[in-house]
């Protein structure tokens, strides 16, 4: 055991000082600007902020209200297919349903098709981390060490590609749109690529390197709830397969709320639809594969346009209006207090 006196400085030695260096920075001697708050500067700041927020809020609300949107709930209209899908043994049986609706006015411009889910909680802690980002980059990785469990491998040891609960629960309804013109039925051309973020498509998701996708995913198997392997997600476009499939990429970006919508398709502006969707009768033909009755969910199809501020979501505009109103009211309250105190001060001086 060391002697306690060994920690004391010896004769002739000086203990190092713990004081900060005598510099302008460490001694806080740097020149600084200190605003002098007067009643004029305070009131002008509150009123300017209020006017700015109110102006931006009005523009955002008017912009959101100008969006044309139609939402179709097909949960009840496809009830027979929903009951069929409740039994997992019917996974290989096809089921189709149709939903008719009418557009009373033209929807001009770019038209986007979304699918919406209600009461589907993607923000669960275990669900959010149930993925392997290294695997989605196309690298050979041991997914047993990832958070994909229990969707990692099958009982025979075959790894799942992609692994995890997020990928396994991917939305897989097929939705087609038809325009009923007189006695003819015209299928509306839809774009299935170019809907995901550029950074996701080119940075965060990559396919394994090989001369073809089937050999790249050799030795792996599809997730249990999928009907086809990952390299056959889009049989019409070979470049839209594997981990860089747009539908898969969009689904892997989980939502923070239980009710959400994801971009599904865009209307291709050609022939009768060069200016958008004309008014008339339409039909959604749906290949029903995604069951929602077990968690009391609902499914929607949304047709919507977009504006410079985004889609039909007035939340940001309302937030600006509330902030601007609060700042303006605060300015008036401070003004009233200032005038009252100034009158009292003038009275006592007299």
JSON list of N, CA, C and O in Angstrom, two decimals, residues 206-258:
[
{"chain": "A", "resi": 206, "resn": "UNK", "atom": "N", "xyz": [-28.89, -2.18, -53.21]},
{"chain": "A", "resi": 206, "resn": "UNK", "atom": "CA", "xyz": [-28.13, -2.67, -54.36]},
{"chain": "A", "resi": 206, "resn": "UNK", "atom": "C", "xyz": [-28.33, -4.17, -54.46]},
{"chain": "A", "resi": 206, "resn": "UNK", "atom": "O", "xyz": [-28.50, -4.87, -53.46]},
{"chain": "A", "resi": 207, "resn": "UNK", "atom": "N", "xyz": [-28.32, -4.67, -55.67]},
{"chain": "A", "resi": 207, "resn": "UNK", "atom": "CA", "xyz": [-28.43, -6.11, -55.90]},
{"chain": "A", "resi": 207, "resn": "UNK", "atom": "C", "xyz": [-27.06, -6.78, -55.82]},
{"chain": "A", "resi": 207, "resn": "UNK", "atom": "O", "xyz": [-26.04, -6.13, -56.11]},
{"chain": "A", "resi": 208, "resn": "UNK", "atom": "N", "xyz": [-27.01, -8.06, -55.43]},
{"chain": "A", "resi": 208, "resn": "UNK", "atom": "CA", "xyz": [-25.72, -8.77, -55.46]},
{"chain": "A", "resi": 208, "resn": "UNK", "atom": "C", "xyz": [-25.16, -8.81, -56.87]},
{"chain": "A", "resi": 208, "resn": "UNK", "atom": "O", "xyz": [-25.90, -8.90, -57.85]},
{"chain": "A", "resi": 209, "resn": "UNK", "atom": "N", "xyz": [-23.85, -8.74, -56.98]},
{"chain": "A", "resi": 209, "resn": "UNK", "atom": "CA", "xyz": [-23.21, -8.73, -58.28]},
{"chain": "A", "resi": 209, "resn": "UNK", "atom": "C", "xyz": [-23.12, -10.15, -58.86]},
{"chain": "A", "resi": 209, "resn": "UNK", "atom": "O", "xyz": [-22.59, -11.05, -58.22]},
{"chain": "A", "resi": 210, "resn": "UNK", "atom": "N", "xyz": [-23.69, -10.31, -60.05]},
{"chain": "A", "resi": 210, "resn": "UNK", "atom": "CA", "xyz": [-23.65, -11.58, -60.74]},
{"chain": "A", "resi": 210, "resn": "UNK", "atom": "C", "xyz": [-24.10, -11.34, -62.17]},
{"chain": "A", "resi": 210, "resn": "UNK", "atom": "O", "xyz": [-24.60, -10.26, -62.51]},
{"chain": "A", "resi": 211, "resn": "UNK", "atom": "N", "xyz": [-23.92, -12.35, -63.04]},
{"chain": "A", "resi": 211, "resn": "UNK", "atom": "CA", "xyz": [-24.27, -12.15, -64.45]},
{"chain": "A", "resi": 211, "resn": "UNK", "atom": "C", "xyz": [-25.78, -12.14, -64.65]},
{"chain": "A", "resi": 211, "resn": "UNK", "atom": "O", "xyz": [-26.27, -11.63, -65.64]},
{"chain": "A", "resi": 212, "resn": "UNK", "atom": "N", "xyz": [-26.55, -12.69, -63.72]},
{"chain": "A", "resi": 212, "resn": "UNK", "atom": "CA", "xyz": [-28.01, -12.53, -63.74]},
{"chain": "A", "resi": 212, "resn": "UNK", "atom": "C", "xyz": [-28.53, -12.65, -62.31]},
{"chain": "A", "resi": 212, "resn": "UNK", "atom": "O", "xyz": [-27.85, -13.16, -61.42]},
{"chain": "A", "resi": 213, "resn": "UNK", "atom": "N", "xyz": [-29.77, -12.15, -62.11]},
{"chain": "A", "resi": 213, "resn": "UNK", "atom": "CA", "xyz": [-30.31, -12.09, -60.76]},
{"chain": "A", "resi": 213, "resn": "UNK", "atom": "C", "xyz": [-30.63, -13.46, -60.18]},
{"chain": "A", "resi": 213, "resn": "UNK", "atom": "O", "xyz": [-30.49, -13.69, -58.99]},
{"chain": "A", "resi": 214, "resn": "UNK", "atom": "N", "xyz": [-31.08, -14.36, -61.01]},
{"chain": "A", "resi": 214, "resn": "UNK", "atom": "CA", "xyz": [-31.43, -15.69, -60.49]},
{"chain": "A", "resi": 214, "resn": "UNK", "atom": "C", "xyz": [-30.21, -16.39, -59.89]},
{"chain": "A", "resi": 214, "resn": "UNK", "atom": "O", "xyz": [-30.31, -17.06, -58.86]},
{"chain": "A", "resi": 215, "resn": "UNK", "atom": "N", "xyz": [-29.07, -16.23, -60.52]},
{"chain": "A", "resi": 215, "resn": "UNK", "atom": "CA", "xyz": [-27.85, -16.83, -59.96]},
{"chain": "A", "resi": 215, "resn": "UNK", "atom": "C", "xyz": [-27.35, -16.03, -58.76]},
{"chain": "A", "resi": 215, "resn": "UNK", "atom": "O", "xyz": [-26.74, -16.58, -57.85]},
{"chain": "A", "resi": 216, "resn": "UNK", "atom": "N", "xyz": [-27.62, -14.70, -58.75]},
{"chain": "A", "resi": 216, "resn": "UNK", "atom": "CA", "xyz": [-27.19, -13.88, -57.62]},
{"chain": "A", "resi": 216, "resn": "UNK", "atom": "C", "xyz": [-27.90, -14.28, -56.34]},
{"chain": "A", "resi": 216, "resn": "UNK", "atom": "O", "xyz": [-27.32, -14.21, -55.25]},
{"chain": "A", "resi": 217, "resn": "UNK", "atom": "N", "xyz": [-29.16, -14.70, -56.47]},
{"chain": "A", "resi": 217, "resn": "UNK", "atom": "CA", "xyz": [-29.94, -15.09, -55.29]},
{"chain": "A", "resi": 217, "resn": "UNK", "atom": "C", "xyz": [-30.03, -16.61, -55.15]},
{"chain": "A", "resi": 217, "resn": "UNK", "atom": "O", "xyz": [-30.92, -17.11, -54.46]},
{"chain": "A", "resi": 218, "resn": "UNK", "atom": "N", "xyz": [-29.14, -17.34, -55.81]},
{"chain": "A", "resi": 218, "resn": "UNK", "atom": "CA", "xyz": [-29.12, -18.79, -55.67]},
{"chain": "A", "resi": 218, "resn": "UNK", "atom": "C", "xyz": [-28.76, -19.17, -54.23]},
{"chain": "A", "resi": 218, "resn": "UNK", "atom": "O", "xyz": [-27.91, -18.56, -53.59]},
{"chain": "A", "resi": 219, "resn": "UNK", "atom": "N", "xyz": [-29.44, -20.19, -53.73]},
{"chain": "A", "resi": 219, "resn": "UNK", "atom": "CA", "xyz": [-29.21, -20.63, -52.36]},
{"chain": "A", "resi": 219, "resn": "UNK", "atom": "C", "xyz": [-30.03, -19.89, -51.34]},
{"chain": "A", "resi": 219, "resn": "UNK", "atom": "O", "xyz": [-29.88, -20.12, -50.13]},
{"chain": "A", "resi": 220, "resn": "UNK", "atom": "N", "xyz": [-30.91, -18.97, -51.77]},
{"chain": "A", "resi": 220, "resn": "UNK", "atom": "CA", "xyz": [-31.80, -18.25, -50.87]},
{"chain": "A", "resi": 220, "resn": "UNK", "atom": "C", "xyz": [-33.25, -18.57, -51.23]},
{"chain": "A", "resi": 220, "resn": "UNK", "atom": "O", "xyz": [-33.53, -19.17, -52.26]},
{"chain": "A", "resi": 221, "resn": "UNK", "atom": "N", "xyz": [-34.17, -18.16, -50.38]},
{"chain": "A", "resi": 221, "resn": "UNK", "atom": "CA", "xyz": [-35.59, -18.41, -50.60]},
{"chain": "A", "resi": 221, "resn": "UNK", "atom": "C", "xyz": [-36.37, -17.14, -50.27]},
{"chain": "A", "resi": 221, "resn": "UNK", "atom": "O", "xyz": [-35.90, -16.29, -49.51]},
{"chain": "A", "resi": 222, "resn": "UNK", "atom": "N", "xyz": [-37.55, -17.03, -50.85]},
{"chain": "A", "resi": 222, "resn": "UNK", "atom": "CA", "xyz": [-38.41, -15.87, -50.62]},
{"chain": "A", "resi": 222, "resn": "UNK", "atom": "C", "xyz": [-38.91, -15.88, -49.18]},
{"chain": "A", "resi": 222, "resn": "UNK", "atom": "O", "xyz": [-38.98, -16.93, -48.53]},
{"chain": "A", "resi": 223, "resn": "UNK", "atom": "N", "xyz": [-39.31, -14.72, -48.65]},
{"chain": "A", "resi": 223, "resn": "UNK", "atom": "CA", "xyz": [-39.94, -14.68, -47.32]},
{"chain": "A", "resi": 223, "resn": "UNK", "atom": "C", "xyz": [-41.23, -15.50, -47.31]},
{"chain": "A", "resi": 223, "resn": "UNK", "atom": "O", "xyz": [-41.85, -15.72, -48.36]},
{"chain": "A", "resi": 224, "resn": "UNK", "atom": "N", "xyz": [-41.67, -15.96, -46.15]},
{"chain": "A", "resi": 224, "resn": "UNK", "atom": "CA", "xyz": [-42.84, -16.87, -46.09]},
{"chain": "A", "resi": 224, "resn": "UNK", "atom": "C", "xyz": [-44.11, -16.31, -46.70]},
{"chain": "A", "resi": 224, "resn": "UNK", "atom": "O", "xyz": [-44.89, -17.05, -47.29]},
{"chain": "A", "resi": 225, "resn": "UNK", "atom": "N", "xyz": [-44.36, -15.00, -46.57]},
{"chain": "A", "resi": 225, "resn": "UNK", "atom": "CA", "xyz": [-45.61, -14.43, -47.04]},
{"chain": "A", "resi": 225, "resn": "UNK", "atom": "C", "xyz": [-45.55, -13.96, -48.48]},
{"chain": "A", "resi": 225, "resn": "UNK", "atom": "O", "xyz": [-46.53, -13.43, -48.98]},
{"chain": "A", "resi": 226, "resn": "UNK", "atom": "N", "xyz": [-44.43, -14.13, -49.13]},
{"chain": "A", "resi": 226, "resn": "UNK", "atom": "CA", "xyz": [-44.30, -13.72, -50.53]},
{"chain": "A", "resi": 226, "resn": "UNK", "atom": "C", "xyz": [-44.77, -14.84, -51.45]},
{"chain": "A", "resi": 226, "resn": "UNK", "atom": "O", "xyz": [-44.61, -16.03, -51.14]},
{"chain": "A", "resi": 227, "resn": "UNK", "atom": "N", "xyz": [-45.30, -14.44, -52.61]},
{"chain": "A", "resi": 227, "resn": "UNK", "atom": "CA", "xyz": [-45.75, -15.42, -53.59]},
{"chain": "A", "resi": 227, "resn": "UNK", "atom": "C", "xyz": [-44.70, -15.73, -54.64]},
{"chain": "A", "resi": 227, "resn": "UNK", "atom": "O", "xyz": [-44.82, -16.72, -55.35]},
{"chain": "A", "resi": 228, "resn": "UNK", "atom": "N", "xyz": [-43.70, -14.88, -54.77]},
{"chain": "A", "resi": 228, "resn": "UNK", "atom": "CA", "xyz": [-42.63, -15.11, -55.75]},
{"chain": "A", "resi": 228, "resn": "UNK", "atom": "C", "xyz": [-41.32, -14.58, -55.19]},
{"chain": "A", "resi": 228, "resn": "UNK", "atom": "O", "xyz": [-41.32, -13.71, -54.30]},
{"chain": "A", "resi": 229, "resn": "UNK", "atom": "N", "xyz": [-40.20, -15.08, -55.69]},
{"chain": "A", "resi": 229, "resn": "UNK", "atom": "CA", "xyz": [-38.90, -14.64, -55.16]},
{"chain": "A", "resi": 229, "resn": "UNK", "atom": "C", "xyz": [-38.60, -13.19, -55.51]},
{"chain": "A", "resi": 229, "resn": "UNK", "atom": "O", "xyz": [-39.24, -12.58, -56.37]},
{"chain": "A", "resi": 230, "resn": "UNK", "atom": "N", "xyz": [-37.58, -12.65, -54.85]},
{"chain": "A", "resi": 230, "resn": "UNK", "atom": "CA", "xyz": [-37.28, -11.22, -54.98]},
{"chain": "A", "resi": 230, "resn": "UNK", "atom": "C", "xyz": [-36.81, -10.86, -56.38]},
{"chain": "A", "resi": 230, "resn": "UNK", "atom": "O", "xyz": [-37.01, -9.73, -56.84]},
{"chain": "A", "resi": 231, "resn": "UNK", "atom": "N", "xyz": [-36.19, -11.81, -57.09]},
{"chain": "A", "resi": 231, "resn": "UNK", "atom": "CA", "xyz": [-35.70, -11.49, -58.43]},
{"chain": "A", "resi": 231, "resn": "UNK", "atom": "C", "xyz": [-36.79, -11.60, -59.49]},
{"chain": "A", "resi": 231, "resn": "UNK", "atom": "O", "xyz": [-36.50, -11.40, -60.69]},
{"chain": "A", "resi": 232, "resn": "UNK", "atom": "N", "xyz": [-38.03, -11.88, -59.10]},
{"chain": "A", "resi": 232, "resn": "UNK", "atom": "CA", "xyz": [-39.15, -11.92, -60.04]},
{"chain": "A", "resi": 232, "resn": "UNK", "atom": "C", "xyz": [-40.29, -11.00, -59.61]},
{"chain": "A", "resi": 232, "resn": "UNK", "atom": "O", "xyz": [-41.44, -11.21, -59.97]},
{"chain": "A", "resi": 233, "resn": "UNK", "atom": "N", "xyz": [-39.96, -9.95, -58.87]},
{"chain": "A", "resi": 233, "resn": "UNK", "atom": "CA", "xyz": [-40.99, -9.02, -58.42]},
{"chain": "A", "resi": 233, "resn": "UNK", "atom": "C", "xyz": [-41.66, -8.30, -59.59]},
{"chain": "A", "resi": 233, "resn": "UNK", "atom": "O", "xyz": [-42.84, -7.99, -59.56]},
{"chain": "A", "resi": 234, "resn": "UNK", "atom": "N", "xyz": [-40.90, -8.01, -60.63]},
{"chain": "A", "resi": 234, "resn": "UNK", "atom": "CA", "xyz": [-41.42, -7.34, -61.82]},
{"chain": "A", "resi": 234, "resn": "UNK", "atom": "C", "xyz": [-41.01, -8.15, -63.04]},
{"chain": "A", "resi": 234, "resn": "UNK", "atom": "O", "xyz": [-39.87, -8.07, -63.50]},
{"chain": "A", "resi": 235, "resn": "UNK", "atom": "N", "xyz": [-41.92, -8.94, -63.54]},
{"chain": "A", "resi": 235, "resn": "UNK", "atom": "CA", "xyz": [-41.61, -9.80, -64.67]},
{"chain": "A", "resi": 235, "resn": "UNK", "atom": "C", "xyz": [-41.64, -9.07, -66.00]},
{"chain": "A", "resi": 235, "resn": "UNK", "atom": "O", "xyz": [-41.27, -9.64, -67.03]},
{"chain": "A", "resi": 236, "resn": "UNK", "atom": "N", "xyz": [-42.07, -7.80, -66.01]},
{"chain": "A", "resi": 236, "resn": "UNK", "atom": "CA", "xyz": [-42.10, -7.02, -67.24]},
{"chain": "A", "resi": 236, "resn": "UNK", "atom": "C", "xyz": [-40.84, -6.18, -67.43]},
{"chain": "A", "resi": 236, "resn": "UNK", "atom": "O", "xyz": [-40.50, -5.82, -68.54]},
{"chain": "A", "resi": 237, "resn": "UNK", "atom": "N", "xyz": [-40.17, -5.85, -66.35]},
{"chain": "A", "resi": 237, "resn": "UNK", "atom": "CA", "xyz": [-38.97, -5.01, -66.41]},
{"chain": "A", "resi": 237, "resn": "UNK", "atom": "C", "xyz": [-37.87, -5.66, -65.58]},
{"chain": "A", "resi": 237, "resn": "UNK", "atom": "O", "xyz": [-37.95, -5.71, -64.35]},
{"chain": "A", "resi": 238, "resn": "UNK", "atom": "N", "xyz": [-36.83, -6.17, -66.25]},
{"chain": "A", "resi": 238, "resn": "UNK", "atom": "CA", "xyz": [-35.76, -6.86, -65.54]},
{"chain": "A", "resi": 238, "resn": "UNK", "atom": "C", "xyz": [-34.97, -5.91, -64.63]},
{"chain": "A", "resi": 238, "resn": "UNK", "atom": "O", "xyz": [-34.40, -6.34, -63.63]},
{"chain": "A", "resi": 239, "resn": "UNK", "atom": "N", "xyz": [-34.93, -4.62, -64.99]},
{"chain": "A", "resi": 239, "resn": "UNK", "atom": "CA", "xyz": [-34.17, -3.66, -64.20]},
{"chain": "A", "resi": 239, "resn": "UNK", "atom": "C", "xyz": [-34.90, -3.26, -62.92]},
{"chain": "A", "resi": 239, "resn": "UNK", "atom": "O", "xyz": [-34.33, -2.57, -62.09]},
{"chain": "A", "resi": 240, "resn": "UNK", "atom": "N", "xyz": [-36.14, -3.68, -62.78]},
{"chain": "A", "resi": 240, "resn": "UNK", "atom": "CA", "xyz": [-36.93, -3.33, -61.61]},
{"chain": "A", "resi": 240, "resn": "UNK", "atom": "C", "xyz": [-37.15, -4.56, -60.73]},
{"chain": "A", "resi": 240, "resn": "UNK", "atom": "O", "xyz": [-38.24, -4.78, -60.21]},
{"chain": "A", "resi": 241, "resn": "UNK", "atom": "N", "xyz": [-36.10, -5.34, -60.57]},
{"chain": "A", "resi": 241, "resn": "UNK", "atom": "CA", "xyz": [-36.19, -6.57, -59.78]},
{"chain": "A", "resi": 241, "resn": "UNK", "atom": "C", "xyz": [-35.15, -6.57, -58.68]},
{"chain": "A", "resi": 241, "resn": "UNK", "atom": "O", "xyz": [-34.24, -5.74, -58.65]},
{"chain": "A", "resi": 242, "resn": "UNK", "atom": "N", "xyz": [-35.29, -7.54, -57.79]},
{"chain": "A", "resi": 242, "resn": "UNK", "atom": "CA", "xyz": [-34.36, -7.65, -56.69]},
{"chain": "A", "resi": 242, "resn": "UNK", "atom": "C", "xyz": [-34.59, -6.58, -55.64]},
{"chain": "A", "resi": 242, "resn": "UNK", "atom": "O", "xyz": [-35.70, -6.07, -55.46]},
{"chain": "A", "resi": 243, "resn": "UNK", "atom": "N", "xyz": [-33.50, -6.20, -54.97]},
{"chain": "A", "resi": 243, "resn": "UNK", "atom": "CA", "xyz": [-33.61, -5.21, -53.90]},
{"chain": "A", "resi": 243, "resn": "UNK", "atom": "C", "xyz": [-33.87, -3.80, -54.43]},
{"chain": "A", "resi": 243, "resn": "UNK", "atom": "O", "xyz": [-34.19, -2.92, -53.63]},
{"chain": "A", "resi": 244, "resn": "UNK", "atom": "N", "xyz": [-33.71, -3.56, -55.72]},
{"chain": "A", "resi": 244, "resn": "UNK", "atom": "CA", "xyz": [-33.93, -2.22, -56.27]},
{"chain": "A", "resi": 244, "resn": "UNK", "atom": "C", "xyz": [-35.31, -2.10, -56.90]},
{"chain": "A", "resi": 244, "resn": "UNK", "atom": "O", "xyz": [-35.56, -1.17, -57.67]},
{"chain": "A", "resi": 245, "resn": "UNK", "atom": "N", "xyz": [-36.22, -3.00, -56.57]},
{"chain": "A", "resi": 245, "resn": "UNK", "atom": "CA", "xyz": [-37.59, -2.87, -57.02]},
{"chain": "A", "resi": 245, "resn": "UNK", "atom": "C", "xyz": [-38.25, -1.69, -56.30]},
{"chain": "A", "resi": 245, "resn": "UNK", "atom": "O", "xyz": [-38.15, -1.55, -55.09]},
{"chain": "A", "resi": 246, "resn": "UNK", "atom": "N", "xyz": [-38.92, -0.82, -57.06]},
{"chain": "A", "resi": 246, "resn": "UNK", "atom": "CA", "xyz": [-39.46, 0.41, -56.49]},
{"chain": "A", "resi": 246, "resn": "UNK", "atom": "C", "xyz": [-40.50, 0.13, -55.41]},
{"chain": "A", "resi": 246, "resn": "UNK", "atom": "O", "xyz": [-40.51, 0.80, -54.36]},
{"chain": "A", "resi": 247, "resn": "UNK", "atom": "N", "xyz": [-41.39, -0.83, -55.64]},
{"chain": "A", "resi": 247, "resn": "UNK", "atom": "CA", "xyz": [-42.42, -1.15, -54.64]},
{"chain": "A", "resi": 247, "resn": "UNK", "atom": "C", "xyz": [-41.77, -1.63, -53.34]},
{"chain": "A", "resi": 247, "resn": "UNK", "atom": "O", "xyz": [-42.22, -1.27, -52.24]},
{"chain": "A", "resi": 248, "resn": "UNK", "atom": "N", "xyz": [-40.73, -2.43, -53.46]},
{"chain": "A", "resi": 248, "resn": "UNK", "atom": "CA", "xyz": [-40.04, -2.94, -52.27]},
{"chain": "A", "resi": 248, "resn": "UNK", "atom": "C", "xyz": [-39.32, -1.82, -51.53]},
{"chain": "A", "resi": 248, "resn": "UNK", "atom": "O", "xyz": [-39.39, -1.73, -50.30]},
{"chain": "A", "resi": 249, "resn": "UNK", "atom": "N", "xyz": [-38.65, -0.94, -52.26]},
{"chain": "A", "resi": 249, "resn": "UNK", "atom": "CA", "xyz": [-37.91, 0.16, -51.64]},
{"chain": "A", "resi": 249, "resn": "UNK", "atom": "C", "xyz": [-38.87, 1.08, -50.88]},
{"chain": "A", "resi": 249, "resn": "UNK", "atom": "O", "xyz": [-38.59, 1.50, -49.75]},
{"chain": "A", "resi": 250, "resn": "UNK", "atom": "N", "xyz": [-40.01, 1.40, -51.50]},
{"chain": "A", "resi": 250, "resn": "UNK", "atom": "CA", "xyz": [-40.97, 2.30, -50.85]},
{"chain": "A", "resi": 250, "resn": "UNK", "atom": "C", "xyz": [-41.54, 1.66, -49.60]},
{"chain": "A", "resi": 250, "resn": "UNK", "atom": "O", "xyz": [-41.74, 2.32, -48.57]},
{"chain": "A", "resi": 251, "resn": "UNK", "atom": "N", "xyz": [-41.80, 0.36, -49.63]},
{"chain": "A", "resi": 251, "resn": "UNK", "atom": "CA", "xyz": [-42.34, -0.31, -48.45]},
{"chain": "A", "resi": 251, "resn": "UNK", "atom": "C", "xyz": [-41.32, -0.35, -47.31]},
{"chain": "A", "resi": 251, "resn": "UNK", "atom": "O", "xyz": [-41.70, -0.27, -46.13]},
{"chain": "A", "resi": 252, "resn": "UNK", "atom": "N", "xyz": [-40.05, -0.47, -47.63]},
{"chain": "A", "resi": 252, "resn": "UNK", "atom": "CA", "xyz": [-39.03, -0.57, -46.59]},
{"chain": "A", "resi": 252, "resn": "UNK", "atom": "C", "xyz": [-38.81, 0.74, -45.85]},
{"chain": "A", "resi": 252, "resn": "UNK", "atom": "O", "xyz": [-38.17, 0.75, -44.81]},
{"chain": "A", "resi": 253, "resn": "UNK", "atom": "N", "xyz": [-39.32, 1.84, -46.36]},
{"chain": "A", "resi": 253, "resn": "UNK", "atom": "CA", "xyz": [-39.27, 3.11, -45.62]},
{"chain": "A", "resi": 253, "resn": "UNK", "atom": "C", "xyz": [-40.51, 3.16, -44.72]},
{"chain": "A", "resi": 253, "resn": "UNK", "atom": "O", "xyz": [-41.59, 3.59, -45.16]},
{"chain": "A", "resi": 254, "resn": "UNK", "atom": "N", "xyz": [-40.37, 2.75, -43.47]},
{"chain": "A", "resi": 254, "resn": "UNK", "atom": "CA", "xyz": [-41.52, 2.54, -42.59]},
{"chain": "A", "resi": 254, "resn": "UNK", "atom": "C", "xyz": [-42.13, 3.88, -42.19]},
{"chain": "A", "resi": 254, "resn": "UNK", "atom": "O", "xyz": [-41.47, 4.93, -42.18]},
{"chain": "A", "resi": 255, "resn": "UNK", "atom": "N", "xyz": [-43.41, 3.82, -41.83]},
{"chain": "A", "resi": 255, "resn": "UNK", "atom": "CA", "xyz": [-44.15, 5.02, -41.44]},
{"chain": "A", "resi": 255, "resn": "UNK", "atom": "C", "xyz": [-44.13, 5.19, -39.92]},
{"chain": "A", "resi": 255, "resn": "UNK", "atom": "O", "xyz": [-44.03, 4.21, -39.17]},
{"chain": "A", "resi": 256, "resn": "UNK", "atom": "N", "xyz": [-44.25, 6.42, -39.48]},
{"chain": "A", "resi": 256, "resn": "UNK", "atom": "CA", "xyz": [-44.26, 6.72, -38.05]},
{"chain": "A", "resi": 256, "resn": "UNK", "atom": "C", "xyz": [-45.66, 6.63, -37.45]},
{"chain": "A", "resi": 256, "resn": "UNK", "atom": "O", "xyz": [-45.80, 6.66, -36.23]},
{"chain": "A", "resi": 257, "resn": "UNK", "atom": "N", "xyz": [-46.68, 6.52, -38.30]},
{"chain": "A", "resi": 257, "resn": "UNK", "atom": "CA", "xyz": [-48.06, 6.50, -37.81]},
{"chain": "A", "resi": 257, "resn": "UNK", "atom": "C", "xyz": [-48.77, 5.24, -38.26]},
{"chain": "A", "resi": 257, "resn": "UNK", "atom": "O", "xyz": [-48.37, 4.58, -39.22]},
{"chain": "A", "resi": 258, "resn": "UNK", "atom": "N", "xyz": [-49.87, 4.92, -37.57]},
{"chain": "A", "resi": 258, "resn": "UNK", "atom": "CA", "xyz": [-50.61, 3.69, -37.87]},
{"chain": "A", "resi": 258, "resn": "UNK", "atom": "C", "xyz": [-51.42, 3.82, -39.17]},
{"chain": "A", "resi": 258, "resn": "UNK", "atom": "O", "xyz": [-51.74, 2.81, -39.79]}
]
